[in-house]
Tab-separated table of C-alpha atoms in Angstrom:
chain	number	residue	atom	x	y	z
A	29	UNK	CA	10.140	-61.911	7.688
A	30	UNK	CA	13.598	-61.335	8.273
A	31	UNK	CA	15.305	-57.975	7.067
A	32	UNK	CA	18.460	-59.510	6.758
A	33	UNK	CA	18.995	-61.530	3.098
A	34	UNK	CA	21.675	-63.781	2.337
A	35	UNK	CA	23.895	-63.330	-0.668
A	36	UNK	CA	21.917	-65.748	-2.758
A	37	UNK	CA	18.406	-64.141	-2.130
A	38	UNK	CA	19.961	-60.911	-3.100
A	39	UNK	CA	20.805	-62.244	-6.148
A	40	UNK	CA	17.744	-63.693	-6.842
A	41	UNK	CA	16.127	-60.344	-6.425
A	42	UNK	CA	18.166	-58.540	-8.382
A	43	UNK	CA	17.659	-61.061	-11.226
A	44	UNK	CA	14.055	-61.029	-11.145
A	45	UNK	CA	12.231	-57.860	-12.667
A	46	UNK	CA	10.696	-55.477	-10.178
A	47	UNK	CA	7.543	-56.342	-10.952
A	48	UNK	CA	8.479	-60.113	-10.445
A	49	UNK	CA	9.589	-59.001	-6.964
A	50	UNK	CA	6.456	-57.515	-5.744
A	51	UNK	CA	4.041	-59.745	-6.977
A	52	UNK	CA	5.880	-62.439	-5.148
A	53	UNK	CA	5.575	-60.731	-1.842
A	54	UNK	CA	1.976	-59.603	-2.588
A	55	UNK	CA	1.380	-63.544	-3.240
A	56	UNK	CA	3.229	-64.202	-0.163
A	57	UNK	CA	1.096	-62.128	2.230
A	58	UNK	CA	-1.924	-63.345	0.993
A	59	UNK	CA	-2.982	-59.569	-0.457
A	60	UNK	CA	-4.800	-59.312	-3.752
A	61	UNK	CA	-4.571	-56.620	-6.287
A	62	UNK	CA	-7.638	-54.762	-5.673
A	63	UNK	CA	-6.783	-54.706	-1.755
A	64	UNK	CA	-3.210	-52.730	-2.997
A	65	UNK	CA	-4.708	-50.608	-5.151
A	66	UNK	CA	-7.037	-49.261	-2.770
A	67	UNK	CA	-4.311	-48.927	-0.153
A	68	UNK	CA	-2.180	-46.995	-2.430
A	69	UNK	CA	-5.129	-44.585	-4.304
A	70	UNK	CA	-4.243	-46.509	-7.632
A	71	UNK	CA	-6.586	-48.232	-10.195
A	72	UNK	CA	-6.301	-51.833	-10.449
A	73	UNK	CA	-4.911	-51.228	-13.879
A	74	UNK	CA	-1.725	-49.496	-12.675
A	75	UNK	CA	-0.956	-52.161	-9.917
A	76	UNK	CA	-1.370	-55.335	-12.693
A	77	UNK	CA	1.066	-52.972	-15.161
A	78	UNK	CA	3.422	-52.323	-12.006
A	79	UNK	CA	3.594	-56.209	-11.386
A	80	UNK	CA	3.263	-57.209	-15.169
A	81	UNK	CA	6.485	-54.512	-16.078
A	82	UNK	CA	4.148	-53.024	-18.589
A	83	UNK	CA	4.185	-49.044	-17.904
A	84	UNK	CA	1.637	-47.579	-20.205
A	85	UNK	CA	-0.884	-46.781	-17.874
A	86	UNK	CA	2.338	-44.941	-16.006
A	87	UNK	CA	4.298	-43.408	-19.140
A	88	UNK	CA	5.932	-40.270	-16.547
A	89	UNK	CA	9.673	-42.215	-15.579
A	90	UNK	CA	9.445	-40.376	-12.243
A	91	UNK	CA	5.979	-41.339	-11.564
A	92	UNK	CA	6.539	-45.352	-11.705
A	93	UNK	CA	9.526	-44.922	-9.858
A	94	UNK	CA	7.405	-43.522	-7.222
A	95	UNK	CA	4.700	-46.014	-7.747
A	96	UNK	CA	7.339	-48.535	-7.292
A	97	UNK	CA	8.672	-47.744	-3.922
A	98	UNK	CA	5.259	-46.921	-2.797
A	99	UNK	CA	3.900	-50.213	-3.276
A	100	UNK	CA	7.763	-51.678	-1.870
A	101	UNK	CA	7.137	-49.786	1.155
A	102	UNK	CA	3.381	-50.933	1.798
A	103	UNK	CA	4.844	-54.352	1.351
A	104	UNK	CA	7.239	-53.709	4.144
A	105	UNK	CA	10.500	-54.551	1.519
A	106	UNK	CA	13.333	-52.884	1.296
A	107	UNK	CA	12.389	-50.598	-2.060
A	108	UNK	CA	16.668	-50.843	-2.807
A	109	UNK	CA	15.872	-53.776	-5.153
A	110	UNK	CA	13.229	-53.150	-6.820
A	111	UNK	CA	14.467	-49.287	-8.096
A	112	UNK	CA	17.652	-51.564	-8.881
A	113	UNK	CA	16.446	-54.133	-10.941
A	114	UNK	CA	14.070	-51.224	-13.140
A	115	UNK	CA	17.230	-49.354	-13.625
A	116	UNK	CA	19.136	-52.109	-15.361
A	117	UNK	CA	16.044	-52.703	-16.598
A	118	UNK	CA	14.352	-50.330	-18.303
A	119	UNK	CA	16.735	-47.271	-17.732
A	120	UNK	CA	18.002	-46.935	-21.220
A	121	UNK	CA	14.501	-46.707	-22.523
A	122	UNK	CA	14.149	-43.529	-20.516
A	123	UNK	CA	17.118	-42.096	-21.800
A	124	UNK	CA	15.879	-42.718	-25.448
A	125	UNK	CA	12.184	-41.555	-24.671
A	126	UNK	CA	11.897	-38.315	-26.510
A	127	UNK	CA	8.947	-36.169	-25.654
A	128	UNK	CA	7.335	-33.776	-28.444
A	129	UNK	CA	7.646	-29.847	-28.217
A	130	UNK	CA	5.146	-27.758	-26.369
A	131	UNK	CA	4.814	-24.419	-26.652
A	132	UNK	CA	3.805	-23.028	-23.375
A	133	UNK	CA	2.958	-19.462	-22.666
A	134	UNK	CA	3.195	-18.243	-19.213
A	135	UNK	CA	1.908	-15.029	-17.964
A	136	UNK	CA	4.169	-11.949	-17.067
A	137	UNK	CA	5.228	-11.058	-13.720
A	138	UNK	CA	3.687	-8.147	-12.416
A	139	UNK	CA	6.998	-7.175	-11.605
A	140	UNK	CA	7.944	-6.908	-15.848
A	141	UNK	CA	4.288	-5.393	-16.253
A	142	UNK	CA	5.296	-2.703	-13.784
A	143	UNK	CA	8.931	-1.757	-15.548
A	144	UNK	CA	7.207	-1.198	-18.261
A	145	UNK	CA	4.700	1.401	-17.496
A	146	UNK	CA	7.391	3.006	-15.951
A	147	UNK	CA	9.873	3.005	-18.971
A	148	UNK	CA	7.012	4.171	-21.109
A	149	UNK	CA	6.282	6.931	-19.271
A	150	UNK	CA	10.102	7.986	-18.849
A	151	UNK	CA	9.752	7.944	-22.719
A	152	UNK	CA	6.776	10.150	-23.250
A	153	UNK	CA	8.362	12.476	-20.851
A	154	UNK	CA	11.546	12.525	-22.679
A	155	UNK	CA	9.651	13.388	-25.332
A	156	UNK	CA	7.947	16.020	-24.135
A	157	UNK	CA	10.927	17.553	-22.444
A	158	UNK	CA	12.810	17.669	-25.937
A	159	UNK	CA	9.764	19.222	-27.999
A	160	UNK	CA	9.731	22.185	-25.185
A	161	UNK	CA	13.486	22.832	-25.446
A	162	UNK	CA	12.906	22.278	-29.185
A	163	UNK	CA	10.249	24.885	-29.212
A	164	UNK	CA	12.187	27.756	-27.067
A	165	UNK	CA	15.256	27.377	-28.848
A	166	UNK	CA	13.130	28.600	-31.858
A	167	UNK	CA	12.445	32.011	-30.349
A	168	UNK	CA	8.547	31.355	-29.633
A	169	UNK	CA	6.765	31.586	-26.377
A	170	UNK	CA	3.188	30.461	-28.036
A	171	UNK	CA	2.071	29.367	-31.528
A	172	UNK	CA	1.053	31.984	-33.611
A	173	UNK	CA	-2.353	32.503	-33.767
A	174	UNK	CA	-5.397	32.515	-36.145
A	175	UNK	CA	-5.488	36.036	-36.913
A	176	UNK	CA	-2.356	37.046	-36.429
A	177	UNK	CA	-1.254	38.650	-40.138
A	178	UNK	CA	2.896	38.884	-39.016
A	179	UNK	CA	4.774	38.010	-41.356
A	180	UNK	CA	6.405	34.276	-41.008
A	181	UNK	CA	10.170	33.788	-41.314
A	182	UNK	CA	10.634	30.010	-43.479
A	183	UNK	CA	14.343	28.548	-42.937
A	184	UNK	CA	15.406	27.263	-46.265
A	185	UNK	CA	17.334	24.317	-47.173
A	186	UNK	CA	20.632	26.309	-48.137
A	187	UNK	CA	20.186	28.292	-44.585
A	188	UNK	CA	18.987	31.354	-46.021
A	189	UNK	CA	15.848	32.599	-44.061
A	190	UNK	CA	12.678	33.799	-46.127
A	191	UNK	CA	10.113	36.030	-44.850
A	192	UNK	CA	6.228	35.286	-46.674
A	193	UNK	CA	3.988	38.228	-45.868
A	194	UNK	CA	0.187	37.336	-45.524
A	195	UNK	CA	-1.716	38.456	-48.382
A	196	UNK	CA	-3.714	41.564	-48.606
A	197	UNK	CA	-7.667	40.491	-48.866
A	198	UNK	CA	-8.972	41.930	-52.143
A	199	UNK	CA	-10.856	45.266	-51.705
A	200	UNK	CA	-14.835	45.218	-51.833
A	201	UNK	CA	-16.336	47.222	-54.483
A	202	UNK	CA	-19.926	48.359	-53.023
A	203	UNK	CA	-22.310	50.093	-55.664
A	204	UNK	CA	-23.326	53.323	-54.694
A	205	UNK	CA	-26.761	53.872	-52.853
A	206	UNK	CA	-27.752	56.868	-54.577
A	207	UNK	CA	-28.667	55.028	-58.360
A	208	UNK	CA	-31.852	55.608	-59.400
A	209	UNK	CA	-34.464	52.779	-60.440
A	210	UNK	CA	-35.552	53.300	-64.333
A	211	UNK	CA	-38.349	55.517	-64.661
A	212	UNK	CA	-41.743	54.253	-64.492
A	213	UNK	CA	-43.322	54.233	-68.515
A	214	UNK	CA	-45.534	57.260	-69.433
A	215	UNK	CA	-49.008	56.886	-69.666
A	216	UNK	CA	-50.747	55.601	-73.109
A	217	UNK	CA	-46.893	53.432	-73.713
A	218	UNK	CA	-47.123	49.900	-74.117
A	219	UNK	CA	-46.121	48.185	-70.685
A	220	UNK	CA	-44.507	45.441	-73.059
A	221	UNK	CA	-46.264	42.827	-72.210
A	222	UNK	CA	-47.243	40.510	-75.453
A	223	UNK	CA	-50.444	40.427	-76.827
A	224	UNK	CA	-50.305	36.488	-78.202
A	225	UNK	CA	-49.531	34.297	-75.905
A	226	UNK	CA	-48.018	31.880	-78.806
A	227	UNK	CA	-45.251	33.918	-78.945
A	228	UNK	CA	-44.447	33.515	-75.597
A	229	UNK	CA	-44.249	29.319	-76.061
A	230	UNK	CA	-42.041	29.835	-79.067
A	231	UNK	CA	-39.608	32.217	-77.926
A	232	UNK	CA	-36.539	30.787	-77.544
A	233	UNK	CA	-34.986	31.594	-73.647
A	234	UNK	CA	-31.476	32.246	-73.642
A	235	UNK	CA	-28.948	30.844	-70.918
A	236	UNK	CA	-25.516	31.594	-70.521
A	237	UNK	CA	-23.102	28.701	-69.326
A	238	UNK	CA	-22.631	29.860	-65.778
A	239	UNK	CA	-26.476	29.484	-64.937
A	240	UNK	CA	-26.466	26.253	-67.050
A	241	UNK	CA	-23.497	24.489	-64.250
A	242	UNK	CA	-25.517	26.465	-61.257
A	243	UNK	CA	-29.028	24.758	-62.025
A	244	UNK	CA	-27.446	21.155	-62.980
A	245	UNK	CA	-25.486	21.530	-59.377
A	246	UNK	CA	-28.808	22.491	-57.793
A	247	UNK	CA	-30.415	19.520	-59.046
A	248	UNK	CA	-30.239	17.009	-55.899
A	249	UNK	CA	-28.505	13.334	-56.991
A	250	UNK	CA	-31.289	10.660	-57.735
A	251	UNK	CA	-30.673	7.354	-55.231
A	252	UNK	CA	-31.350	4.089	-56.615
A	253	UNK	CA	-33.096	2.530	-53.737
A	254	UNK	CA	-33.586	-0.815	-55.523
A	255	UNK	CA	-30.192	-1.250	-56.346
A	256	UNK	CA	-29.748	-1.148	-52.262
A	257	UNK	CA	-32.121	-3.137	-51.805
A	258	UNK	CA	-29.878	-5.548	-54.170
A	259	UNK	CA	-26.663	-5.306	-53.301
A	260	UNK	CA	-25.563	-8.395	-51.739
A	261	UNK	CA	-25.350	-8.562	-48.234
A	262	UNK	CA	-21.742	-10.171	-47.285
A	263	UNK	CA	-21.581	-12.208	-43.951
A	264	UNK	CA	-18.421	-13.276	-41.986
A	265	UNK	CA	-18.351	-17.233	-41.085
A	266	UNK	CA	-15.407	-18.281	-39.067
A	267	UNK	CA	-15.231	-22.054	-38.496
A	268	UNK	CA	-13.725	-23.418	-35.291
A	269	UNK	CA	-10.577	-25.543	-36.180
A	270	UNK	CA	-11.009	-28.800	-34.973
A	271	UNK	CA	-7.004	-29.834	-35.184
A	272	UNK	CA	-6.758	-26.957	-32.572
A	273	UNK	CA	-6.752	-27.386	-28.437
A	274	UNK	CA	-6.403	-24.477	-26.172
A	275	UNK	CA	-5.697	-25.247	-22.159
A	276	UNK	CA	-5.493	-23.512	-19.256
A	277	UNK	CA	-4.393	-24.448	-16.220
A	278	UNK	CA	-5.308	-23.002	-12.876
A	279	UNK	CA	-3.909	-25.428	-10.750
A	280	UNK	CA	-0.992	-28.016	-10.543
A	281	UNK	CA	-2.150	-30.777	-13.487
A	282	UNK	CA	-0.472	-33.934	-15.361
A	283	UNK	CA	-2.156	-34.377	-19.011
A	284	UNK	CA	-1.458	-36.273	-21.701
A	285	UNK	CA	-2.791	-36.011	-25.495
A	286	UNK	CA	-2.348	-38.330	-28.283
A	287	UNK	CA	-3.789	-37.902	-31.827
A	288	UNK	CA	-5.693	-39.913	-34.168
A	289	UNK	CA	-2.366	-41.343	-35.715
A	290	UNK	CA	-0.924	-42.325	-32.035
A	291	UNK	CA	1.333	-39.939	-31.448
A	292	UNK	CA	1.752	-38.137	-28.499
A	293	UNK	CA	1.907	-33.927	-29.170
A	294	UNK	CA	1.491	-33.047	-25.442
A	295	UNK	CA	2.333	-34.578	-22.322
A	296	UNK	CA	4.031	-32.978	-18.751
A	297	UNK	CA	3.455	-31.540	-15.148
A	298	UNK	CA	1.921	-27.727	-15.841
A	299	UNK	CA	1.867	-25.903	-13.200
A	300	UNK	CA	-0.952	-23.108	-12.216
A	301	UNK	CA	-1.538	-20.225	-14.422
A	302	UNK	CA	-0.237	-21.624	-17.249
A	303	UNK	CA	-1.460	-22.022	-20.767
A	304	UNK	CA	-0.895	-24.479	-23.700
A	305	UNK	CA	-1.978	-24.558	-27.531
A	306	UNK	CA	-1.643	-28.074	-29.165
A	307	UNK	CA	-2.683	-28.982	-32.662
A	308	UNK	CA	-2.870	-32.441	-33.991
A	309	UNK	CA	-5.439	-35.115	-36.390
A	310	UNK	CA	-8.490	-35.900	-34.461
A	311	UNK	CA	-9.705	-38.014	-32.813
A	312	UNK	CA	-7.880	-36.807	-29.674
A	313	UNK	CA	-7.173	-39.184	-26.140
A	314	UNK	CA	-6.386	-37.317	-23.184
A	315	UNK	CA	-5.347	-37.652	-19.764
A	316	UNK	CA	-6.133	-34.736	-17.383
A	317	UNK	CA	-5.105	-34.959	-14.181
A	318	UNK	CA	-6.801	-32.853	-11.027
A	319	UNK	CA	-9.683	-31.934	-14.332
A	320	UNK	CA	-11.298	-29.663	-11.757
A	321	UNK	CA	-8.571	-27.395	-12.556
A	322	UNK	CA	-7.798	-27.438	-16.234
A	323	UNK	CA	-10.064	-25.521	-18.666
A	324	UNK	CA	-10.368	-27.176	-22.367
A	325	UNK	CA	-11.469	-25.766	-25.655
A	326	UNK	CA	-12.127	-27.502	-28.669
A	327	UNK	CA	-13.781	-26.439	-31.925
A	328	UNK	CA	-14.256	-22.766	-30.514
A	329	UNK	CA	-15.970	-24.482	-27.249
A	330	UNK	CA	-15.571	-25.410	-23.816
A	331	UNK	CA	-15.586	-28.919	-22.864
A	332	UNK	CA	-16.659	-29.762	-19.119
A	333	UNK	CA	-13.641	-31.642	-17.424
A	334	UNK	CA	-15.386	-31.906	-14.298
A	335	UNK	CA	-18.072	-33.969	-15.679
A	336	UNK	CA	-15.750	-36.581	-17.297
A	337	UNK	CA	-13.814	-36.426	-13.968
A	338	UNK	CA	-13.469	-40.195	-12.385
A	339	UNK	CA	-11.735	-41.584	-9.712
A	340	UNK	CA	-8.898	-39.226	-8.420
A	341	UNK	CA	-10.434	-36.194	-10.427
A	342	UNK	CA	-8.538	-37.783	-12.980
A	343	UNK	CA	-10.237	-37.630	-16.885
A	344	UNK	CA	-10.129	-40.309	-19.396
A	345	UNK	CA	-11.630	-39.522	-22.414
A	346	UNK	CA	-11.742	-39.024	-26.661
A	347	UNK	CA	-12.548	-36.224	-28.543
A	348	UNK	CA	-13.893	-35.911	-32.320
A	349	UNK	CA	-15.166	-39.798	-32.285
């Protein structure tokens, strides 16, 4: 086939979509759709869309611009053409294609980690430094200590100083050692101990207040073991949040999420060491690209990408069916 097109054919290809254009050529050189899909690594899917101008199995506007001069160049066309016609095409859809918020956290240099042990411990030191200048500008050396009974000079609010003098502990009054027991009783007195031992039942015993506070304090607290036993025991249930995803990539990945009500609340290139939290209605459709390494949680568990992996370590799948 000749490089070289006249005026007319490049009018005709510039009229026709770009889809159009390579499904003519493919037709042409006798390929079918499963033999270009498995020279370019793309499901038959994406090469029908390609030809068809239907891009939802391609929604990224840099990726089927890509796709499109991949599959112009493995048809040995000029790809000029066919990125022409898609532009006049379809490129004020991409300029109206708004793409939903995500809130992305990415981990802090080591770098910022490192300025800022440094500037806290420039702080602590400051600190430091001003409590010792504080101190000696005060007169002292060392705190006073326990028993140390100096007096202590107070600075009062008017700036009058005030000096408090430790009190005096009270004097001890011992009884002297030389007081004599009471003499023992003579012989033939009465030892006065009581003959009936009724009396001793009915005499009244006579307690003074102070003893009355000492014996109730020495009386040890009673414990009401089977109210213990009762008291309800309270437990602490935390349910996972379904409406809640949590990713993590650890290496270059393309995903895609839509909800239950169509709508699509993530979608983009991450790059590595990167994480994402998305919330949204389930059920949940995503598209993970290079699932080996992305790490998903859903419900307060982990969900094995690598399993659900197909062809291109790419994963297809629904959550909360």
């Amino acid at each position: 086939m000749s490089d070289t097109q006249t005026p007319d054919s490049a009018d005709t290809a510039l009229s026709a979509s770009p889809g159009e254009q390579l499904r003519q050529e493919r037709e042409s050189q006798g390929l079918t759709v499963t033999e270009v899909a498995g020279a370019l690594n793309l499901r038959p899917a994406v090469i029908r869309g390609l030809e068809e101008d239907s891009y939802e199995e391609v929604p990224i506007p840099t990726y089927r611009r890509g796709y499109l001069r991949a599959y112009a160049h493995l048809l040995g066309i000029d790809e000029t053409p066919v990125l022409s016609a898609y532009r006049a095409r379809f490129g004020s859809e991409e300029a109206e294609r708004r793409i939903a918020p995500v809130q992305v956290t990415r981990p802090p240099s080591h770098i910022g980690a490192w300025l800022f042990r440094l500037v806290t411990l420039l702080v602590i030191a400051g600190l430091l430094g001003l409590t010792l200048m504080w101190w000696q500008s005060r007169g002292g050396n060392e705190p006073p200590g326990i028993g140390d009974s100096s007096p202590v000079a107070v600075d009062g609010l008017d700036g009058t100083t005030t000096t408090i003098a430790e009190p005096e502990p009270p004097a001890v009054t011992e009884a002297p050692a030389t007081e004599s027991l009471p003499p023992l009783p003579e012989e033939g007195e009465g030892l006065g101990l009581v003959e009936d031992p009724d009396a001793i039942a009915e005499a009244p015993v006579e307690v003074d207040a102070d003893s009355a506070l000492a014996l109730a304090d020495a009386e040890p607290e009673m414990v009401d073991e089977a109210a213990i036993d009762e008291a309800p025991v309270e437990e602490e249930a935390s349910a996972a949040d379904p409406r809640q995803l949590e990713l993590t990539f650890n290496e270059q990945s393309w995903t895609e999420i839509f909800d239950a009500n169509n709508q699509r609340i993530f979608v983009g290139l991450q790059e590595p060491g990167t994480t994402a939290s998305v919330e949204g209605e389930p059920p949940f459709r995503l598209t993970v690209g290079n699932a080996t390494g992305v790490e998903l949680i859903w419900a307060g568990e982990a969900v094995d990408l690598t399993a659900r992996a197909g062809a291109n370590n790419v994963a297809r799948f629904t959550l909360g069916d």
